[in-house]
Structures are given as structure tokens and as C-alpha cells.
Amino acid sequence: MKRRDILTGAGALALAGCAGSQEDQAPGAGDGRRFSWRMVTTWPPNFPGVGTGANELARLIERTSGGRIRIRVYAAGELVPAFEVFDAVSRGNAEMGHGAGYYWRGKTEAAQFFTAIPFGLTAVEMNGWLYFGGGLDLYREVYEAFNLVPFPAGNTGVQMGGWFNREINSLSDLRGLRMRIPGLGGEVLQRAGGTPVNLPGGEIFTAMQTRTIDAVEWVGPYNDIAFGLHRVARYYYYPGWQEPGPTLECIIGKRAWDSLPEDLQQIVATCCSAVNDQLTAEYYARNSRSLRQLREEGRIELRQFPDDVLIELKRISKEMVDELAGADPVVARVNQSYRDYLDISSDWMRISEQAMLRARDL
Ligand code: CA
């Protein structure tokens, strides 16, 4: 990566929390201190994309800082279980973490907006909202209450709707369906009559294989193949209405962050921004290749959710988000910002990406 690219990493300059000009923040030798950090993650060890992206973030920070920050990465369960990453970093038991905000909805419902909202922003729009639409300020404000400094650090792009052992031809086919689907998407499924189950990635394959669950959404072709999900279900549905472009996050404990000299803060922020871009690119490239592989193997059936199912799920999603916003002033503020951005972006996306993709297929 070129040095110029690091210094101009979108949003990273603002993220470093420095009031000075870019010249004032030029990296220097710092004060000579060295830092040895632990990064806990919600991912299985070296899991393609999300897990290797966390490894890459650690490696990049170490290299870019000239070894002044060394980071040891822990997969889910190695230091703390997947769903205790937030608490571990919040309490200072680890300096940093990599995961996804919607896993922490039990701490604050607002966290979900910084990952994905059903029928909401795509990857490119999430970056627009976070970096240039006020999203990042809200993200930091919400996490500050937990002694955490958050950074966008990856995005899987639009996900797949998931793997099913039965066809979904109407809303009634969701009734009684036991499905691994976290966050708001899971709650929407519940209101549609299904039973959502939240399992960390490492437990998904077995749950599906033993029919503990009937359906599962994980990510998309690239990651789903890595888990072997194409061997335990027949129908692969799209689109991933539940996660149109989930942002992955790096969280840093406030005390650990404050202990860094300014130039190292800048380096960490810029590396997060770089990994945010790289990981997104990786998902787009490798999902394409893996989809091709699935088609060539020809063992599964790709299906699009019927429009009336999507319309109903969208209606329920909106109802749920409105309820959450009505119950919590912090969620209300984040939702307002998110909605405003979604409105204005949708108008542009219709005549840009959407129209262009359609034109390309004519
Ligand atoms: Ca997912």
C-alpha cells in the first residue's frame, strides 16, 4: 500500500480524534513506547474473510507502526467466547476486538444500525453514511458509554438469504422454521412465525447437519462454502434481505486507545480504514468466484425469495425498527440519521448503480 493512500484513508483522519491539520499529524517516532495488544474476535480461527481480515488488520498495524504495536489475534473461544468479545474489550481484558455490532444488541439496540438493518444500506452506502453522513460520530458516541472506540473494519457486501431444507413459496413456509439468523433479521423471522436461533459461526454446520435447525443464513457463497453449508441444504435463497451490507467492526478499549501516542492512533485508524476497503473487495471478488463454483457443481438450487414474502418481511422490519426507536431515544437518533441517509441514497442509487446494473444486463 502506498504511503499516500494511508494518509488519505477515508475518515481515518477524523477518526484519530486530532484537531490539528494533516501536517500536524504526520507520523513520527512517537515517544518510543511499545505496545503488546490482544485482539479477541467473534470468528472461528483463520476463517476466510472475516477471520483472515482480523489477522490482516493486526499484521498491518504491526508493520505500519514499525513493530511499535504488536497484536496477537485470538479466535472465538481461545481467550473468550465469541459473544463475550464486547465485554472483554469493554472491561479491558483485551485491548481490541473484531466482530460485528449487531451481536451486541443486548447491550444497546443502537449497535445494530452500525452493522446492518434489514432492507437497509448496502456496503457502499454504509461507508457513505459512516464516513460522510454522520454515522461514525453516532457510532463513537454510542460505544463511548461502554468505554469502547469503534472503527468500521470490513464489510461482506450484500449477503445471501440463506440455506433452507424446504422451499419458501409463501410467508406460511416460514412458520415453524428454526433458523440460525442473528439480530433484527431473527426477530423479523420470529414475527413471521419462525424461530430464530443465534449461533456463532463455528456451530452452524453441525446444527444444520443434525437438523437442530432447518435453515441458516451465514454470509454468502465464499464463506458458506467454507463451512460446507452447500452439503447440508438444498435451497440457497437470495437476496439477503436481513443483511444488505453489514459492516464489521474493530473495537478498541478506551484506556488502550488513550494510551497510544497520536501517531499510533492515526496508524490504527488508517489501518482499520484500509482493511474496511480490502475486506469488502475480497468479499465481492470471492463471492463471485464461489457462486460460479456452486453453479458448476450443480448440486444445489438457487432461488429468489418471492416478492410477496419480501414485501411482508420488509413491512415487519420497518414496524420493528420503529418500535425500537420509539422505546429508546438513542436508537431514535441513530435511526433518524440512518433513515435520512437511506432516503437520499436510495434516490441516487436508483439512477446510478441500479440503472447501470440493469443496463449492463440488457
Ligand atoms: Ca449473516
Short mmCIF file of C-alpha atoms and ligand atoms in Angstrom, two decimals:
data_model
loop_
_atom_site.label_atom_id
_atom_site.label_comp_id
_atom_site.label_asym_id
_atom_site.label_seq_id
_atom_site.Cartn_x
_atom_site.Cartn_y
_atom_site.Cartn_z
CA MET A 1 0.00 0.00 0.00
CA LYS A 2 1.30 3.45 -0.88
CA ARG A 3 2.03 5.85 1.88
CA ARG A 4 -0.21 8.47 0.27
CA ASP A 5 -3.13 6.05 0.45
CA ILE A 6 -2.60 5.54 4.16
CA LEU A 7 -2.60 9.24 4.85
CA THR A 8 -5.74 9.85 2.86
CA GLY A 9 -7.66 6.81 4.18
CA ALA A 10 -11.28 7.95 4.13
CA GLY A 11 -12.46 9.06 7.51
CA ALA A 12 -9.31 7.92 9.23
CA LEU A 13 -8.01 11.40 9.81
CA ALA A 14 -11.15 12.44 11.57
CA LEU A 15 -11.13 9.16 13.46
CA ALA A 16 -7.79 9.77 15.04
CA GLY A 17 -9.55 12.42 17.09
CA CYS A 18 -6.94 15.08 16.39
CA ALA A 19 -7.88 18.69 15.93
CA GLY A 20 -4.75 19.67 14.01
CA SER A 21 -4.08 19.75 10.31
CA GLN A 22 -2.82 16.77 8.35
CA GLU A 23 0.73 18.16 8.53
CA ASP A 24 0.49 18.34 12.31
CA GLN A 25 -0.29 14.64 12.44
CA ALA A 26 2.50 13.34 10.20
CA PRO A 27 3.75 10.08 11.72
CA GLY A 28 6.95 10.43 13.67
CA ALA A 29 8.93 8.26 16.00
CA GLY A 30 6.40 8.81 18.80
CA ASP A 31 7.68 8.53 22.36
CA GLY A 32 9.44 5.22 21.87
CA ARG A 33 6.93 3.18 23.85
CA ARG A 34 5.95 -0.24 22.55
CA PHE A 35 2.57 -1.88 22.93
CA SER A 36 1.63 -5.52 23.09
CA TRP A 37 -2.08 -5.99 22.50
CA ARG A 38 -4.55 -8.82 22.33
CA MET A 39 -7.31 -8.85 19.73
CA VAL A 40 -10.26 -11.09 20.55
CA THR A 41 -12.61 -11.95 17.71
CA THR A 42 -16.03 -13.45 17.16
CA TRP A 43 -14.71 -15.64 14.30
CA PRO A 44 -13.53 -19.23 14.01
CA PRO A 45 -9.70 -19.47 13.72
CA ASN A 46 -8.40 -18.05 10.42
CA PHE A 47 -11.90 -18.13 8.96
CA PRO A 48 -11.77 -16.87 5.34
CA GLY A 49 -12.62 -13.19 5.02
CA VAL A 50 -13.82 -12.13 8.45
CA GLY A 51 -11.16 -14.04 10.41
CA THR A 52 -8.28 -13.56 7.99
CA GLY A 53 -9.33 -9.91 7.74
CA ALA A 54 -8.83 -9.57 11.50
CA ASN A 55 -5.41 -11.22 11.14
CA GLU A 56 -4.58 -8.84 8.32
CA LEU A 57 -5.60 -5.85 10.44
CA ALA A 58 -3.22 -6.96 13.20
CA ARG A 59 -0.39 -7.57 10.72
CA LEU A 60 -0.96 -4.22 9.01
CA ILE A 61 -0.92 -2.28 12.28
CA GLU A 62 2.24 -4.07 13.37
CA ARG A 63 4.02 -3.43 10.07
CA THR A 64 2.82 0.12 9.61
CA SER A 65 3.82 1.03 13.14
CA GLY A 66 7.27 -0.45 12.60
CA GLY A 67 6.56 -3.04 15.27
CA ARG A 68 5.64 -0.48 17.94
CA ILE A 69 2.24 -2.14 18.28
CA ARG A 70 2.26 -5.92 18.29
CA ILE A 71 -1.08 -7.66 18.25
CA ARG A 72 -1.90 -11.27 18.99
CA VAL A 73 -5.19 -12.37 17.46
CA TYR A 74 -7.46 -14.81 19.28
CA ALA A 75 -10.22 -16.71 17.51
CA ALA A 76 -13.59 -17.20 19.19
CA GLY A 77 -13.18 -19.33 22.28
CA GLU A 78 -9.40 -19.04 22.52
CA LEU A 79 -9.43 -16.25 25.08
CA VAL A 80 -13.15 -15.51 25.38
CA PRO A 81 -16.23 -16.99 23.67
CA ALA A 82 -17.47 -15.26 20.51
CA PHE A 83 -20.28 -13.38 22.16
CA GLU A 84 -18.14 -12.07 25.04
CA VAL A 85 -15.80 -10.04 22.84
CA PHE A 86 -17.64 -6.79 23.53
CA ASP A 87 -17.49 -7.24 27.32
CA ALA A 88 -13.86 -8.39 27.27
CA VAL A 89 -12.71 -5.25 25.45
CA SER A 90 -15.10 -3.01 27.36
CA ARG A 91 -13.63 -4.24 30.65
CA GLY A 92 -10.05 -4.03 29.43
CA ASN A 93 -9.42 -7.79 29.49
CA ALA A 94 -8.31 -7.44 25.87
CA GLU A 95 -7.20 -4.22 24.18
CA MET A 96 -9.12 -4.73 20.97
CA GLY A 97 -11.71 -6.88 19.27
CA HIS A 98 -13.03 -7.71 15.80
CA GLY A 99 -16.64 -8.68 15.26
CA ALA A 100 -19.98 -7.19 14.26
CA GLY A 101 -22.05 -4.63 16.13
CA TYR A 102 -25.35 -6.47 15.88
CA TYR A 103 -24.03 -9.20 18.16
CA TRP A 104 -24.21 -6.57 20.94
CA ARG A 105 -27.87 -5.66 20.68
CA GLY A 106 -28.26 -6.97 24.24
CA LYS A 107 -26.02 -4.05 25.31
CA THR A 108 -27.65 -1.46 23.12
CA GLU A 109 -30.14 -1.89 20.29
CA ALA A 110 -28.43 1.05 18.57
CA ALA A 111 -25.38 -1.14 17.83
CA GLN A 112 -27.29 -2.95 15.09
CA PHE A 113 -27.51 0.13 12.91
CA PHE A 114 -23.72 0.13 12.62
CA THR A 115 -23.76 -3.40 11.20
CA ALA A 116 -26.92 -3.85 9.17
CA ILE A 117 -30.63 -3.18 9.25
CA PRO A 118 -32.93 -5.43 7.22
CA PHE A 119 -33.72 -3.83 3.83
CA GLY A 120 -31.30 -1.04 4.73
CA LEU A 121 -27.98 0.28 3.45
CA THR A 122 -25.62 -1.67 1.20
CA ALA A 123 -21.84 -1.81 1.73
CA VAL A 124 -21.07 1.25 -0.36
CA GLU A 125 -23.93 3.13 1.30
CA MET A 126 -22.80 2.10 4.80
CA ASN A 127 -19.43 3.68 4.08
CA GLY A 128 -21.18 6.78 2.76
CA TRP A 129 -23.29 7.06 5.89
CA LEU A 130 -20.49 6.26 8.34
CA TYR A 131 -17.75 8.40 6.82
CA PHE A 132 -19.77 11.25 5.30
CA GLY A 133 -23.30 11.05 6.68
CA GLY A 134 -22.77 11.41 10.41
CA GLY A 135 -22.92 7.67 11.13
CA LEU A 136 -19.43 7.38 12.56
CA ASP A 137 -19.97 10.17 15.07
CA LEU A 138 -23.05 8.39 16.35
CA TYR A 139 -21.20 5.06 16.38
CA ARG A 140 -18.48 6.52 18.58
CA GLU A 141 -20.99 8.25 20.81
CA VAL A 142 -23.00 5.06 21.37
CA TYR A 143 -19.90 2.96 22.12
CA GLU A 144 -18.34 5.58 24.38
CA ALA A 145 -20.83 4.58 27.08
CA PHE A 146 -19.10 1.17 27.08
CA ASN A 147 -15.53 2.53 27.12
CA LEU A 148 -15.06 1.48 23.51
CA VAL A 149 -13.77 3.24 20.42
CA PRO A 150 -15.27 1.62 17.28
CA PHE A 151 -13.97 1.57 13.71
CA PRO A 152 -15.54 0.14 10.56
CA ALA A 153 -13.22 -2.72 9.61
CA GLY A 154 -14.69 -4.71 6.76
CA ASN A 155 -17.95 -5.41 5.00
CA THR A 156 -19.24 -8.62 3.46
CA GLY A 157 -21.40 -6.85 0.88
CA VAL A 158 -24.96 -7.99 0.34
CA GLN A 159 -25.41 -11.41 1.87
CA MET A 160 -27.42 -14.39 0.77
CA GLY A 161 -30.87 -15.09 2.23
CA GLY A 162 -29.62 -18.44 3.45
CA TRP A 163 -29.78 -22.20 3.12
CA PHE A 164 -33.09 -23.96 3.50
CA ASN A 165 -34.18 -27.57 3.57
CA ARG A 166 -37.61 -26.57 2.33
CA GLU A 167 -38.89 -24.29 -0.39
CA ILE A 168 -40.12 -20.86 0.58
CA ASN A 169 -43.03 -20.13 -1.72
CA SER A 170 -45.11 -18.03 0.62
CA LEU A 171 -44.92 -16.47 4.04
CA SER A 172 -46.59 -19.50 5.59
CA ASP A 173 -43.50 -21.56 4.71
CA LEU A 174 -41.60 -19.56 7.34
CA ARG A 175 -43.95 -20.74 10.09
CA GLY A 176 -42.25 -23.11 12.48
CA LEU A 177 -38.93 -22.69 10.70
CA ARG A 178 -35.97 -22.95 13.08
CA MET A 179 -33.32 -20.78 11.53
CA ARG A 180 -29.92 -19.51 12.56
CA ILE A 181 -30.32 -15.80 11.90
CA PRO A 182 -28.99 -13.19 14.35
CA GLY A 183 -30.01 -9.62 15.08
CA LEU A 184 -33.08 -7.86 13.81
CA GLY A 185 -33.43 -10.29 10.94
CA GLY A 186 -34.04 -13.02 13.50
CA GLU A 187 -36.73 -11.02 15.19
CA VAL A 188 -38.41 -10.32 11.89
CA LEU A 189 -38.43 -14.06 11.24
CA GLN A 190 -39.99 -14.59 14.64
CA ARG A 191 -42.82 -12.19 13.86
CA ALA A 192 -43.33 -14.02 10.61
CA GLY A 193 -43.84 -17.21 12.61
CA GLY A 194 -40.36 -18.74 12.61
CA THR A 195 -37.92 -19.46 15.43
CA PRO A 196 -34.63 -17.58 15.20
CA VAL A 197 -31.52 -19.13 16.70
CA ASN A 198 -28.31 -17.18 17.28
CA LEU A 199 -25.27 -19.42 16.92
CA PRO A 200 -21.64 -18.41 16.42
CA GLY A 201 -20.23 -19.39 13.04
CA GLY A 202 -18.33 -22.37 14.38
CA GLU A 203 -21.51 -24.18 15.43
CA ILE A 204 -23.57 -23.68 12.30
CA PHE A 205 -22.60 -26.67 10.18
CA THR A 206 -23.24 -29.23 12.90
CA ALA A 207 -26.55 -27.64 13.86
CA MET A 208 -27.66 -27.88 10.25
CA GLN A 209 -26.30 -31.35 9.71
CA THR A 210 -28.04 -32.74 12.79
CA ARG A 211 -31.25 -30.89 11.82
CA THR A 212 -31.21 -28.97 15.09
CA ILE A 213 -32.08 -26.11 12.76
CA ASP A 214 -33.98 -26.13 9.43
CA ALA A 215 -32.29 -23.18 7.83
CA VAL A 216 -29.28 -20.98 8.24
CA GLU A 217 -28.04 -17.69 6.98
CA TRP A 218 -24.33 -17.05 7.36
CA VAL A 219 -22.76 -14.75 4.79
CA GLY A 220 -22.56 -15.57 1.10
CA PRO A 221 -21.07 -18.13 -1.30
CA TYR A 222 -17.44 -17.53 -0.28
CA ASN A 223 -17.98 -18.11 3.44
CA ASP A 224 -20.87 -20.54 3.17
CA ILE A 225 -18.83 -22.95 1.05
CA ALA A 226 -16.01 -22.73 3.60
CA PHE A 227 -18.44 -24.10 6.19
CA GLY A 228 -19.71 -26.75 3.80
CA LEU A 229 -23.28 -25.48 4.02
CA HIS A 230 -23.86 -26.48 0.39
CA ARG A 231 -23.53 -30.07 1.53
CA VAL A 232 -26.27 -29.89 4.17
CA ALA A 233 -29.05 -27.96 2.44
CA ARG A 234 -30.62 -27.97 -0.98
CA TYR A 235 -32.08 -24.50 -1.49
CA TYR A 236 -29.94 -21.37 -1.49
CA TYR A 237 -32.13 -18.28 -1.33
CA TYR A 238 -31.41 -14.67 -2.25
CA PRO A 239 -31.31 -11.77 -1.64
CA GLY A 240 -30.03 -11.43 1.93
CA TRP A 241 -32.76 -9.00 2.94
CA GLN A 242 -31.58 -9.32 6.56
CA GLU A 243 -28.06 -8.03 5.83
CA PRO A 244 -27.79 -5.78 2.78
CA GLY A 245 -24.19 -4.76 3.57
CA PRO A 246 -23.08 -5.48 7.11
CA THR A 247 -20.11 -3.53 8.41
CA LEU A 248 -17.64 -5.46 10.52
CA GLU A 249 -16.04 -3.60 13.36
CA CYS A 250 -12.82 -3.19 15.21
CA ILE A 251 -13.38 -2.10 18.79
CA ILE A 252 -10.65 -0.73 21.00
CA GLY A 253 -10.83 -0.28 24.74
CA LYS A 254 -10.89 3.38 25.70
CA ARG A 255 -7.95 3.05 28.07
CA ALA A 256 -5.83 1.22 25.48
CA TRP A 257 -6.74 3.82 22.84
CA ASP A 258 -5.94 6.75 25.13
CA SER A 259 -2.56 5.20 25.99
CA LEU A 260 -1.42 5.46 22.35
CA PRO A 261 0.53 8.50 21.18
CA GLU A 262 -1.22 10.42 18.42
CA ASP A 263 0.78 8.99 15.56
CA LEU A 264 -0.07 5.43 16.60
CA GLN A 265 -3.72 6.34 16.94
CA GLN A 266 -3.54 7.62 13.39
CA ILE A 267 -1.89 4.42 12.23
CA VAL A 268 -4.51 2.20 13.89
CA ALA A 269 -7.38 4.28 12.48
CA THR A 270 -5.89 4.26 9.00
CA CYS A 271 -5.25 0.51 9.08
CA CYS A 272 -8.89 -0.08 10.05
CA SER A 273 -9.96 2.06 7.13
CA ALA A 274 -7.64 0.14 4.78
CA VAL A 275 -8.96 -3.22 5.99
CA ASN A 276 -12.51 -1.93 5.65
CA ASP A 277 -11.82 -1.44 1.93
CA GLN A 278 -9.76 -4.59 1.39
CA LEU A 279 -12.17 -6.93 3.08
CA THR A 280 -15.10 -5.56 1.09
CA ALA A 281 -13.16 -6.03 -2.14
CA GLU A 282 -12.24 -9.56 -1.10
CA TYR A 283 -15.88 -10.47 -0.48
CA TYR A 284 -17.06 -9.12 -3.81
CA ALA A 285 -14.31 -10.94 -5.70
CA ARG A 286 -14.52 -14.24 -3.88
CA ASN A 287 -18.31 -14.39 -3.65
CA SER A 288 -18.38 -14.12 -7.44
CA ARG A 289 -15.91 -16.97 -7.83
CA SER A 290 -17.65 -19.17 -5.26
CA LEU A 291 -21.05 -18.60 -6.85
CA ARG A 292 -19.56 -19.80 -10.13
CA GLN A 293 -18.27 -22.88 -8.34
CA LEU A 294 -21.70 -23.61 -6.85
CA ARG A 295 -23.35 -23.28 -10.24
CA GLU A 296 -20.80 -25.56 -11.87
CA GLU A 297 -21.16 -28.23 -9.19
CA GLY A 298 -24.92 -28.09 -9.80
CA ARG A 299 -25.93 -29.82 -6.57
CA ILE A 300 -27.98 -27.03 -5.08
CA GLU A 301 -30.88 -24.90 -6.25
CA LEU A 302 -30.59 -21.13 -6.29
CA ARG A 303 -33.91 -19.50 -5.54
CA GLN A 304 -35.10 -15.95 -5.27
CA PHE A 305 -37.49 -15.15 -2.42
CA PRO A 306 -40.97 -14.43 -3.84
CA ASP A 307 -41.83 -10.72 -3.93
CA ASP A 308 -44.79 -11.08 -1.57
CA VAL A 309 -42.54 -12.72 1.04
CA LEU A 310 -40.02 -9.87 0.73
CA ILE A 311 -42.74 -7.22 0.89
CA GLU A 312 -44.11 -8.71 4.09
CA LEU A 313 -40.67 -9.13 5.69
CA LYS A 314 -39.93 -5.52 4.79
CA ARG A 315 -43.16 -4.37 6.38
CA ILE A 316 -42.36 -6.25 9.59
CA SER A 317 -38.77 -4.91 9.59
CA LYS A 318 -39.97 -1.32 9.41
CA GLU A 319 -42.50 -1.93 12.15
CA MET A 320 -39.81 -3.40 14.38
CA VAL A 321 -37.27 -0.65 13.81
CA ASP A 322 -39.97 1.95 14.52
CA GLU A 323 -40.77 0.19 17.80
CA LEU A 324 -37.12 0.12 18.84
CA ALA A 325 -36.79 3.80 18.00
CA GLY A 326 -39.96 4.58 19.97
CA ALA A 327 -38.57 2.85 23.05
CA ASP A 328 -35.11 4.40 23.22
CA PRO A 329 -34.08 7.99 22.44
CA VAL A 330 -30.55 6.90 21.45
CA VAL A 331 -31.94 4.41 18.94
CA ALA A 332 -34.34 7.11 17.73
CA ARG A 333 -31.45 9.46 16.92
CA VAL A 334 -29.39 6.78 15.20
CA ASN A 335 -32.43 5.58 13.27
CA GLN A 336 -33.28 9.10 12.13
CA SER A 337 -29.77 9.62 10.79
CA TYR A 338 -29.78 6.18 9.12
CA ARG A 339 -33.23 6.71 7.59
CA ASP A 340 -32.37 10.17 6.28
CA TYR A 341 -29.30 8.75 4.61
CA LEU A 342 -31.24 5.78 3.23
CA ASP A 343 -33.83 8.09 1.70
CA ILE A 344 -31.40 10.36 -0.01
CA SER A 345 -29.15 7.49 -1.10
CA SER A 346 -31.99 5.38 -2.50
CA ASP A 347 -32.88 8.16 -4.89
CA TRP A 348 -29.31 8.33 -6.18
CA MET A 349 -28.79 4.56 -6.24
CA ARG A 350 -31.88 4.07 -8.40
CA ILE A 351 -30.44 6.18 -11.19
CA SER A 352 -26.81 5.13 -10.69
CA GLU A 353 -25.92 1.58 -9.56
CA GLN A 354 -29.38 0.13 -10.06
CA ALA A 355 -29.91 1.66 -13.50
CA MET A 356 -26.38 0.80 -14.55
CA LEU A 357 -26.65 -2.84 -13.47
CA ARG A 358 -29.91 -3.11 -15.34
CA ALA A 359 -28.37 -1.50 -18.43
CA ARG A 360 -25.44 -3.89 -18.25
CA ASP A 361 -27.79 -6.84 -18.40
CA LEU A 362 -29.94 -5.58 -21.29
CA CA B 1 -25.36 -13.14 8.00
#
